[in-house]
Coordinates of C-alpha atoms in Angstrom, one line a residue:
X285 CA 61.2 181.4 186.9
X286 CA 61.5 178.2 184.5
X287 CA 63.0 178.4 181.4
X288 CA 61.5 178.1 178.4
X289 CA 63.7 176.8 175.5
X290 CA 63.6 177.9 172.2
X291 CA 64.9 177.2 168.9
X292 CA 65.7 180.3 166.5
X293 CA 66.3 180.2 162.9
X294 CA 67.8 183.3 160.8
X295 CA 69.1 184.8 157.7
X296 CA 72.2 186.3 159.0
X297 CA 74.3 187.3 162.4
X298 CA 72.3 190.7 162.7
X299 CA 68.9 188.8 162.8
X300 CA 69.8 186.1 165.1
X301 CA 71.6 189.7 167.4
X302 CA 68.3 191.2 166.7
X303 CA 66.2 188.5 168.0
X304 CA 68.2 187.5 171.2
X305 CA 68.1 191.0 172.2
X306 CA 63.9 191.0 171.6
X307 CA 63.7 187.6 173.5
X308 CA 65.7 188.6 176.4
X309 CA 64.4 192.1 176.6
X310 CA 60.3 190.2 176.4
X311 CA 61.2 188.1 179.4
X312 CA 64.7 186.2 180.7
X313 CA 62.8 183.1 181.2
X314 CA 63.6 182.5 177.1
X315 CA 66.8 180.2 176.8
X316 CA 67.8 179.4 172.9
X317 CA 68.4 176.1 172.6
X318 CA 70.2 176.2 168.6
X319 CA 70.1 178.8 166.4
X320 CA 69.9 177.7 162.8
X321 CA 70.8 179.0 159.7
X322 CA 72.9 182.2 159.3
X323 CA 72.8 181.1 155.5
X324 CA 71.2 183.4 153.6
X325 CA 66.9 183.4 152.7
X326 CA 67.7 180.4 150.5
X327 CA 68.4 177.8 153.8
X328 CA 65.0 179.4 155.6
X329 CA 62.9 178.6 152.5
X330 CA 64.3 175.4 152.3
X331 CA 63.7 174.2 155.9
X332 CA 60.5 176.4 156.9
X333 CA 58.3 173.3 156.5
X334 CA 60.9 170.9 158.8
X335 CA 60.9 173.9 161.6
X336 CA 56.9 173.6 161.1
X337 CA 56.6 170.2 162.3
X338 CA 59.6 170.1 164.9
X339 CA 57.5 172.9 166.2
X340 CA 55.3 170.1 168.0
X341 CA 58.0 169.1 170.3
X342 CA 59.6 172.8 171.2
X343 CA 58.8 176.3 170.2
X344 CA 60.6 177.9 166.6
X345 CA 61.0 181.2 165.9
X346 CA 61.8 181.8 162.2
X347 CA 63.0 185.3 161.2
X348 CA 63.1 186.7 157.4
X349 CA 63.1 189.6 155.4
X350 CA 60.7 190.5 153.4
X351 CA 62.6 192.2 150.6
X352 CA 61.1 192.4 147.5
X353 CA 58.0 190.2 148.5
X354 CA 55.0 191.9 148.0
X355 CA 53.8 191.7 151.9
X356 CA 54.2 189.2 154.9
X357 CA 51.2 187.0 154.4
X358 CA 52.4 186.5 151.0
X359 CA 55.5 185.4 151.7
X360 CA 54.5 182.9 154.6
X361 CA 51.6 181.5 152.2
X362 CA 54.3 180.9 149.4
X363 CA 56.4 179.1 151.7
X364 CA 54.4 177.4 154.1
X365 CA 52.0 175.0 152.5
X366 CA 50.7 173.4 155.7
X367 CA 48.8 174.3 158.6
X368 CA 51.2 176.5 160.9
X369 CA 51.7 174.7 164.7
X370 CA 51.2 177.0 166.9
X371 CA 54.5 177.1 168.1
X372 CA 56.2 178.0 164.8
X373 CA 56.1 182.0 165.2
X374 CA 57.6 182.6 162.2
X375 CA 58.0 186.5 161.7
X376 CA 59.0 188.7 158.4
X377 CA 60.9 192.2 158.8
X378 CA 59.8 194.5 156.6
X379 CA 61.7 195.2 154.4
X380 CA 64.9 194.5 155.8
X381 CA 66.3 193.7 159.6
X382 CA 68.4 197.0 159.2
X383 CA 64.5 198.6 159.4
X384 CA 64.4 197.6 162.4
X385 CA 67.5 199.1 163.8
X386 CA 66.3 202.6 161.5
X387 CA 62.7 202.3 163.5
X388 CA 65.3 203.6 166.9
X389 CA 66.0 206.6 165.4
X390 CA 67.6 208.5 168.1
X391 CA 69.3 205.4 169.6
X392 CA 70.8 204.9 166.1
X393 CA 71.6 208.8 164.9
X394 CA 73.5 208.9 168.7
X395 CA 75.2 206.1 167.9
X396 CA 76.6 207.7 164.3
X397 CA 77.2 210.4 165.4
X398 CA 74.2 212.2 163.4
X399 CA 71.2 214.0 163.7
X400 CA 67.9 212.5 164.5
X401 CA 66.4 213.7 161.0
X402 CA 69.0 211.8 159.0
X403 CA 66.6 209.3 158.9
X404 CA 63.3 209.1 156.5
X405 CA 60.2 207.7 157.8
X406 CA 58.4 205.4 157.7
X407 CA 61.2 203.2 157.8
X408 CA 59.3 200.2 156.6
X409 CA 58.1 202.2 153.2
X410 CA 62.2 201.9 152.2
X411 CA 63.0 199.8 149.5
X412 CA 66.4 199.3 150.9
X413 CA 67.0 199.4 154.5
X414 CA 70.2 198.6 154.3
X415 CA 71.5 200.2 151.7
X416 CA 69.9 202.9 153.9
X417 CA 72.1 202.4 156.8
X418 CA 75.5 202.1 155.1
X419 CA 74.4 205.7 153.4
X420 CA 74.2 207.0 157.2
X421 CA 77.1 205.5 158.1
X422 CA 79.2 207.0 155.6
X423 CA 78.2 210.6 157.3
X424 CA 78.9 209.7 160.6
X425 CA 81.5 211.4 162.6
X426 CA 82.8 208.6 164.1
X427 CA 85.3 206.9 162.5
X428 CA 85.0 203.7 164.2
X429 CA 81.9 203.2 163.0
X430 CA 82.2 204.4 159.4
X431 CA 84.9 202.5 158.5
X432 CA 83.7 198.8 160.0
X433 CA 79.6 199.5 158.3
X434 CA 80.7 201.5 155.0
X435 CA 82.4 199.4 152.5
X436 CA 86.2 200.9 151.3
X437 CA 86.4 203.3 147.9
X438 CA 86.6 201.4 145.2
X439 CA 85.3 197.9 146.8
X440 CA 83.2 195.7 145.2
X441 CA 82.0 194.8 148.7
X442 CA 78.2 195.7 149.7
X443 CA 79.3 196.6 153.2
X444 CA 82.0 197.1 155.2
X445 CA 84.5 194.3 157.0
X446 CA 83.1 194.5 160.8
X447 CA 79.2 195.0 159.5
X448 CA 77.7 192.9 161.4
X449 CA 80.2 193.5 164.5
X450 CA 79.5 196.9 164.7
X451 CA 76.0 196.4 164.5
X452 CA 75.6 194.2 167.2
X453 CA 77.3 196.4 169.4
X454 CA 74.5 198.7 168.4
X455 CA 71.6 196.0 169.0
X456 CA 73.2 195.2 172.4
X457 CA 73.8 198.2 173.8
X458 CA 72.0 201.3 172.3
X459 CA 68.9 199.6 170.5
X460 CA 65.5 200.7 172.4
X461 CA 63.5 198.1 170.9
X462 CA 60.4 199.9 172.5
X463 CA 60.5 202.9 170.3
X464 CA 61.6 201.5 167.4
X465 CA 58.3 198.9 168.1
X466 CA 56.7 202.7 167.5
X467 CA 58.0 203.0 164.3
X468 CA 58.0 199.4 163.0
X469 CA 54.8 197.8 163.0
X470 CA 56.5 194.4 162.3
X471 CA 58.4 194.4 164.6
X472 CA 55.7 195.1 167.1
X473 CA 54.0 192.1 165.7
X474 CA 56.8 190.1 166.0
X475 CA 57.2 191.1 170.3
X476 CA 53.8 190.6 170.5
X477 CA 53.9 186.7 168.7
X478 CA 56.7 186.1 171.2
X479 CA 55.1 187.8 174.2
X480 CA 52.2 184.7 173.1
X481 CA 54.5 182.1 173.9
X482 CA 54.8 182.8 177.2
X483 CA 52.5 181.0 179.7

């Protein structure tokens, strides 16, 4: 099978874990080239029109959060103001990539520690994913995990020291990106927008 190269471009580590894991799991011919930004939403917004035209010589796949946006086609209209090449997928999670993880609900309760039913649905109708995830964290029974995702008492910190660490190790190995597609519709559209790039 012949690669196909790709360039990726992200808010943070957990996005760009999130999205290797979707690529490799929608077909190992993918092969990431550079993956760009790791910067915040700011850096995305910033270069979204660049990654548009560098599209022409070798697919991009943009990922974002919505967060407070009112909806994805919103957000892409506010920050794309040209045609999009086809080969610019450029994907929003609603409302947060921690949604995503959320949408596996028994891969992620197993993982804590917890039950199942510790988590509300539909995941993509919370305002705060994330803040979501920390508050199950916090519950689990495993320690490991509760002290690297929850910040410490009395922190000023919005999550803990190994946050992303100890989510990737959930991403990589526990994530079934097939139920969570179930629960998630955006990230179903995003599979299937990646699924298109293959020929």
């Amino acid at each position: 099978m012949n690669p196909l190269y790709v360039n990726l471009a992200v808010e943070d580590e957990l996005s760009e874990a999130a999205l290797r894991r979707i690529l490799q799991e929608v077909s190992p011919s993918f092969q990431v080239r550079v993956c760009y930004g790791k910067q915040g939403i700011g850096y995305l917004k910033r270069t979204i029109e660049g990654f548009n035209k560098a599209a022409k010589g070798l697919p991009y796949i943009v990922l974002a959060d919505l967060d407070r946006e009112q909806c994805p086609p919103h957000l892409v209209k506010k920050w794309v103001k040209q045609p999009i090449h086809p080969h610019l997928i450029f994907r929003i999670a609603v409302r947060e990539i921690e949604a995503w993880l959320l949408a596996d609900q028994q891969g992620l309760t197993r993982f804590l520690g917890l039950s199942p039913s510790a988590i509300p649905t539909p995941v993509e109708e919370i305002l705060d994913p994330k803040r979501e995830l920390i508050a199950l964290a916090r519950k689990s029974k495993k320690r490991k995990w509760r002290e690297a995702i929850v910040p410490p008492p009395g922190s000023t910190k919005t999550q803990g020291s190994d946050y992303n660490a100890a989510l990737r190790v959930f991403v990589d190995t526990h994530w079934d990106i097939g139920q969570a597609r179930l629960q998630a519709p955006s990230l179903d559209k995003a599979w299937r927008a990646i699924e298109a790039l293959l020929p």
